[in-house]
């Protein structure tokens, strides 16, 4: 009797499976095919993207080498054109290098324009948008525009949690010195000299600037005393 019940149970199970397969078999096959297609497609995309990034890397190195060698507006424009279609971070790096090359080629407006674009590009990580501000401030200082340079980095200088804060503080001190605001310049350089987190080379530059201001202060005082005596 037990064997009969087992056979009946197996028949019922097979019949149930047939009914389920007749109803849902096509969907099961479709899902399986979709999984295979998606897996193959993903692997194909990874291979294509890897190949594309390698090619972009080679192209960037070639463009960067040409820019470093020639330092002409043409090489900067080639970097800019490369940046328009470059994948990943290569486009961002090319824009930074193009700005530097434009500046070296005395095409300052183009350099400033590129850096300002990087500043406001939401697709660029904030770390590098802040770096664009630092780089732009350097160029503005070279152009003698201390006020504009100060405006670029003032917020960064006050934000001690920002990785570029110390660099911004140095630029704030330099712009104050350019404007003959010695007290403000001394405040920024003293802050850098005393900060434990200041890199050694930056602390050394701060010491040099403080020593320079200390040497010039007596001469300025003597000159003012002489004028009062006359």
Short mmCIF file of C-alpha atoms in Angstrom, two decimals:
data_model
loop_
_atom_site.label_atom_id
_atom_site.label_comp_id
_atom_site.label_asym_id
_atom_site.label_seq_id
_atom_site.Cartn_x
_atom_site.Cartn_y
_atom_site.Cartn_z
CA UNK A 1 0.00 0.00 0.00
CA UNK A 2 2.80 2.40 0.82
CA UNK A 3 4.25 2.04 -2.70
CA UNK A 4 0.88 2.87 -4.24
CA UNK A 5 0.56 6.04 -2.18
CA UNK A 6 4.09 7.07 -3.11
CA UNK A 7 3.40 6.52 -6.81
CA UNK A 8 0.19 8.55 -6.60
CA UNK A 9 2.01 11.34 -4.78
CA UNK A 10 4.77 11.39 -7.40
CA UNK A 11 2.21 11.47 -10.21
CA UNK A 12 0.44 14.36 -8.57
CA UNK A 13 3.77 16.18 -8.11
CA UNK A 14 4.71 15.65 -11.76
CA UNK A 15 1.29 16.84 -12.88
CA UNK A 16 1.60 19.92 -10.73
CA UNK A 17 5.07 20.69 -12.14
CA UNK A 18 3.73 20.31 -15.69
CA UNK A 19 0.94 22.76 -14.99
CA UNK A 20 3.38 25.24 -13.41
CA UNK A 21 5.78 24.92 -16.31
CA UNK A 22 3.02 25.37 -18.87
CA UNK A 23 2.00 28.59 -17.13
CA UNK A 24 5.36 30.08 -16.12
CA UNK A 25 7.98 28.22 -18.16
CA UNK A 26 8.27 30.96 -20.78
CA UNK A 27 8.90 33.54 -18.06
CA UNK A 28 11.55 31.39 -16.41
CA UNK A 29 13.34 31.03 -19.75
CA UNK A 30 13.04 34.79 -20.39
CA UNK A 31 14.57 35.64 -17.00
CA UNK A 32 17.42 33.17 -17.56
CA UNK A 33 18.13 34.62 -21.01
CA UNK A 34 17.99 38.16 -19.58
CA UNK A 35 20.52 37.28 -16.87
CA UNK A 36 22.88 35.84 -19.47
CA UNK A 37 22.50 38.89 -21.74
CA UNK A 38 23.01 41.36 -18.88
CA UNK A 39 26.07 39.51 -17.63
CA UNK A 40 27.61 39.42 -21.10
CA UNK A 41 26.69 43.06 -21.67
CA UNK A 42 28.25 44.17 -18.38
CA UNK A 43 31.46 42.27 -19.07
CA UNK A 44 31.56 43.77 -22.54
CA UNK A 45 31.06 47.28 -21.14
CA UNK A 46 33.83 46.79 -18.58
CA UNK A 47 36.22 45.62 -21.29
CA UNK A 48 35.24 48.52 -23.58
CA UNK A 49 35.55 51.09 -20.80
CA UNK A 50 38.94 49.76 -19.71
CA UNK A 51 40.20 49.92 -23.29
CA UNK A 52 38.82 53.45 -23.66
CA UNK A 53 40.47 54.67 -20.47
CA UNK A 54 43.81 53.17 -21.48
CA UNK A 55 43.61 54.91 -24.84
CA UNK A 56 42.63 58.17 -23.12
CA UNK A 57 45.59 57.81 -20.75
CA UNK A 58 48.00 57.42 -23.64
CA UNK A 59 46.45 60.38 -25.44
CA UNK A 60 46.62 62.54 -22.31
CA UNK A 61 50.29 61.75 -21.75
CA UNK A 62 51.06 62.66 -25.37
CA UNK A 63 49.14 65.95 -25.11
CA UNK A 64 50.68 66.80 -21.74
CA UNK A 65 54.20 66.10 -23.04
CA UNK A 66 53.57 68.30 -26.07
CA UNK A 67 52.23 71.10 -23.86
CA UNK A 68 55.21 70.89 -21.51
CA UNK A 69 57.62 70.99 -24.44
CA UNK A 70 56.06 73.77 -26.51
CA UNK A 71 53.96 75.80 -24.03
CA UNK A 72 52.02 77.40 -26.84
CA UNK A 73 48.35 78.39 -27.15
CA UNK A 74 47.97 75.64 -29.75
CA UNK A 75 49.05 72.91 -27.32
CA UNK A 76 46.70 74.36 -24.69
CA UNK A 77 43.83 74.30 -27.19
CA UNK A 78 44.62 70.66 -28.02
CA UNK A 79 44.41 69.79 -24.33
CA UNK A 80 41.11 71.64 -24.08
CA UNK A 81 39.72 69.75 -27.08
CA UNK A 82 40.89 66.45 -25.58
CA UNK A 83 39.15 67.34 -22.30
CA UNK A 84 35.77 67.69 -24.02
CA UNK A 85 35.54 63.95 -24.78
CA UNK A 86 37.96 62.42 -22.26
CA UNK A 87 36.59 59.82 -19.81
CA UNK A 88 36.88 59.92 -16.04
CA UNK A 89 39.37 62.27 -14.47
CA UNK A 90 41.42 62.74 -17.62
CA UNK A 91 39.18 65.58 -18.78
CA UNK A 92 39.59 67.42 -15.50
CA UNK A 93 43.38 66.98 -15.52
CA UNK A 94 43.54 68.20 -19.11
CA UNK A 95 41.60 71.35 -18.22
CA UNK A 96 43.96 72.13 -15.35
CA UNK A 97 46.98 71.59 -17.57
CA UNK A 98 45.43 73.62 -20.39
CA UNK A 99 44.93 76.53 -17.98
CA UNK A 100 48.57 76.33 -16.90
CA UNK A 101 49.74 76.17 -20.51
CA UNK A 102 47.58 79.15 -21.50
CA UNK A 103 49.10 81.12 -18.61
CA UNK A 104 52.64 80.14 -19.62
CA UNK A 105 51.83 81.25 -23.17
CA UNK A 106 50.66 84.62 -21.80
CA UNK A 107 47.05 83.88 -22.69
CA UNK A 108 45.87 84.83 -19.22
CA UNK A 109 42.21 85.38 -19.99
CA UNK A 110 41.86 81.86 -21.39
CA UNK A 111 43.60 80.43 -18.32
CA UNK A 112 41.34 82.36 -15.95
CA UNK A 113 38.26 81.32 -17.91
CA UNK A 114 39.12 77.63 -17.71
CA UNK A 115 39.78 77.78 -13.97
CA UNK A 116 36.54 79.64 -13.34
CA UNK A 117 34.70 76.90 -15.24
CA UNK A 118 36.33 74.28 -13.02
CA UNK A 119 35.31 76.25 -9.93
CA UNK A 120 31.61 75.98 -10.69
CA UNK A 121 31.51 72.58 -12.44
CA UNK A 122 29.30 70.36 -10.26
CA UNK A 123 30.75 67.31 -12.03
CA UNK A 124 34.20 68.06 -10.58
CA UNK A 125 34.86 66.85 -6.98
CA UNK A 126 34.88 69.69 -4.45
CA UNK A 127 38.53 69.03 -3.62
CA UNK A 128 39.55 69.94 -7.18
CA UNK A 129 37.11 72.83 -7.46
CA UNK A 130 38.89 74.33 -4.44
CA UNK A 131 42.24 73.61 -6.08
CA UNK A 132 41.05 75.61 -9.09
CA UNK A 133 40.49 78.56 -6.73
CA UNK A 134 44.02 78.23 -5.36
CA UNK A 135 45.50 78.03 -8.87
CA UNK A 136 43.40 80.98 -10.03
CA UNK A 137 44.56 83.07 -7.06
CA UNK A 138 48.20 82.39 -8.03
CA UNK A 139 47.53 83.65 -11.56
CA UNK A 140 45.69 86.73 -10.31
CA UNK A 141 48.61 87.53 -8.01
CA UNK A 142 50.98 87.22 -10.99
CA UNK A 143 48.72 89.72 -12.75
CA UNK A 144 48.93 92.09 -9.77
CA UNK A 145 45.25 91.77 -8.81
CA UNK A 146 45.55 91.14 -5.08
CA UNK A 147 41.92 91.96 -4.33
CA UNK A 148 40.55 89.40 -6.81
CA UNK A 149 43.00 86.76 -5.58
CA UNK A 150 41.96 87.38 -1.99
CA UNK A 151 38.31 87.01 -2.93
CA UNK A 152 39.01 83.58 -4.43
CA UNK A 153 40.64 82.07 -1.34
CA UNK A 154 39.27 83.98 1.67
CA UNK A 155 36.67 81.33 2.55
CA UNK A 156 39.18 78.51 2.11
CA UNK A 157 41.66 80.24 4.41
CA UNK A 158 39.12 80.43 7.23
CA UNK A 159 37.97 76.82 6.82
CA UNK A 160 40.63 74.95 8.78
CA UNK A 161 39.04 71.62 7.85
CA UNK A 162 39.67 72.24 4.16
CA UNK A 163 42.79 70.47 2.78
CA UNK A 164 43.79 73.69 0.96
CA UNK A 165 43.36 75.95 3.99
CA UNK A 166 47.07 76.47 4.67
CA UNK A 167 47.79 77.25 1.01
CA UNK A 168 44.93 79.75 1.04
CA UNK A 169 46.27 81.34 4.24
CA UNK A 170 49.66 81.84 2.60
CA UNK A 171 47.97 83.54 -0.34
CA UNK A 172 45.98 85.76 2.03
CA UNK A 173 49.22 86.85 3.65
CA UNK A 174 50.81 87.54 0.29
CA UNK A 175 47.88 89.61 -0.99
CA UNK A 176 47.91 91.66 2.23
CA UNK A 177 51.64 92.27 1.79
CA UNK A 178 51.04 93.33 -1.84
CA UNK A 179 48.53 95.91 -0.53
CA UNK A 180 51.07 97.17 2.05
CA UNK A 181 48.87 95.89 4.88
CA UNK A 182 51.80 94.62 6.91
CA UNK A 183 49.80 93.99 10.08
CA UNK A 184 47.35 91.73 8.22
CA UNK A 185 50.16 89.98 6.38
CA UNK A 186 51.99 89.39 9.65
CA UNK A 187 48.80 87.94 11.18
CA UNK A 188 48.42 85.35 8.45
CA UNK A 189 52.10 84.37 8.35
CA UNK A 190 52.28 84.11 12.15
CA UNK A 191 49.24 81.86 12.09
CA UNK A 192 50.95 79.61 9.55
CA UNK A 193 54.22 79.55 11.46
CA UNK A 194 52.54 78.56 14.72
CA UNK A 195 50.08 76.01 13.31
CA UNK A 196 51.15 72.43 14.02
CA UNK A 197 49.46 71.20 10.82
CA UNK A 198 51.43 73.55 8.54
CA UNK A 199 53.77 71.64 6.20
CA UNK A 200 57.48 72.31 6.87
CA UNK A 201 58.12 74.08 3.55
CA UNK A 202 55.12 76.36 4.05
CA UNK A 203 56.17 77.14 7.63
CA UNK A 204 59.64 77.99 6.35
CA UNK A 205 58.23 80.42 3.76
CA UNK A 206 56.14 82.04 6.49
CA UNK A 207 59.27 82.50 8.60
CA UNK A 208 61.06 84.12 5.66
CA UNK A 209 58.18 86.57 5.11
CA UNK A 210 58.00 87.42 8.82
CA UNK A 211 61.76 88.04 8.87
CA UNK A 212 61.46 90.23 5.77
CA UNK A 213 58.71 92.31 7.36
CA UNK A 214 60.67 92.58 10.61
CA UNK A 215 63.69 93.95 8.72
CA UNK A 216 61.65 96.49 6.81
CA UNK A 217 59.70 97.69 9.86
CA UNK A 218 62.58 99.62 11.53
CA UNK A 219 63.43 101.34 8.27
CA UNK A 220 59.82 102.44 7.86
CA UNK A 221 59.73 103.65 11.48
CA UNK A 222 62.99 105.58 11.08
CA UNK A 223 61.67 107.21 7.95
CA UNK A 224 58.47 108.29 9.68
CA UNK A 225 60.47 109.71 12.63
CA UNK A 226 62.69 111.68 10.30
CA UNK A 227 59.63 113.22 8.60
CA UNK A 228 58.17 114.20 11.97
CA UNK A 229 61.46 115.84 13.03
CA UNK A 230 61.61 117.89 9.82
#
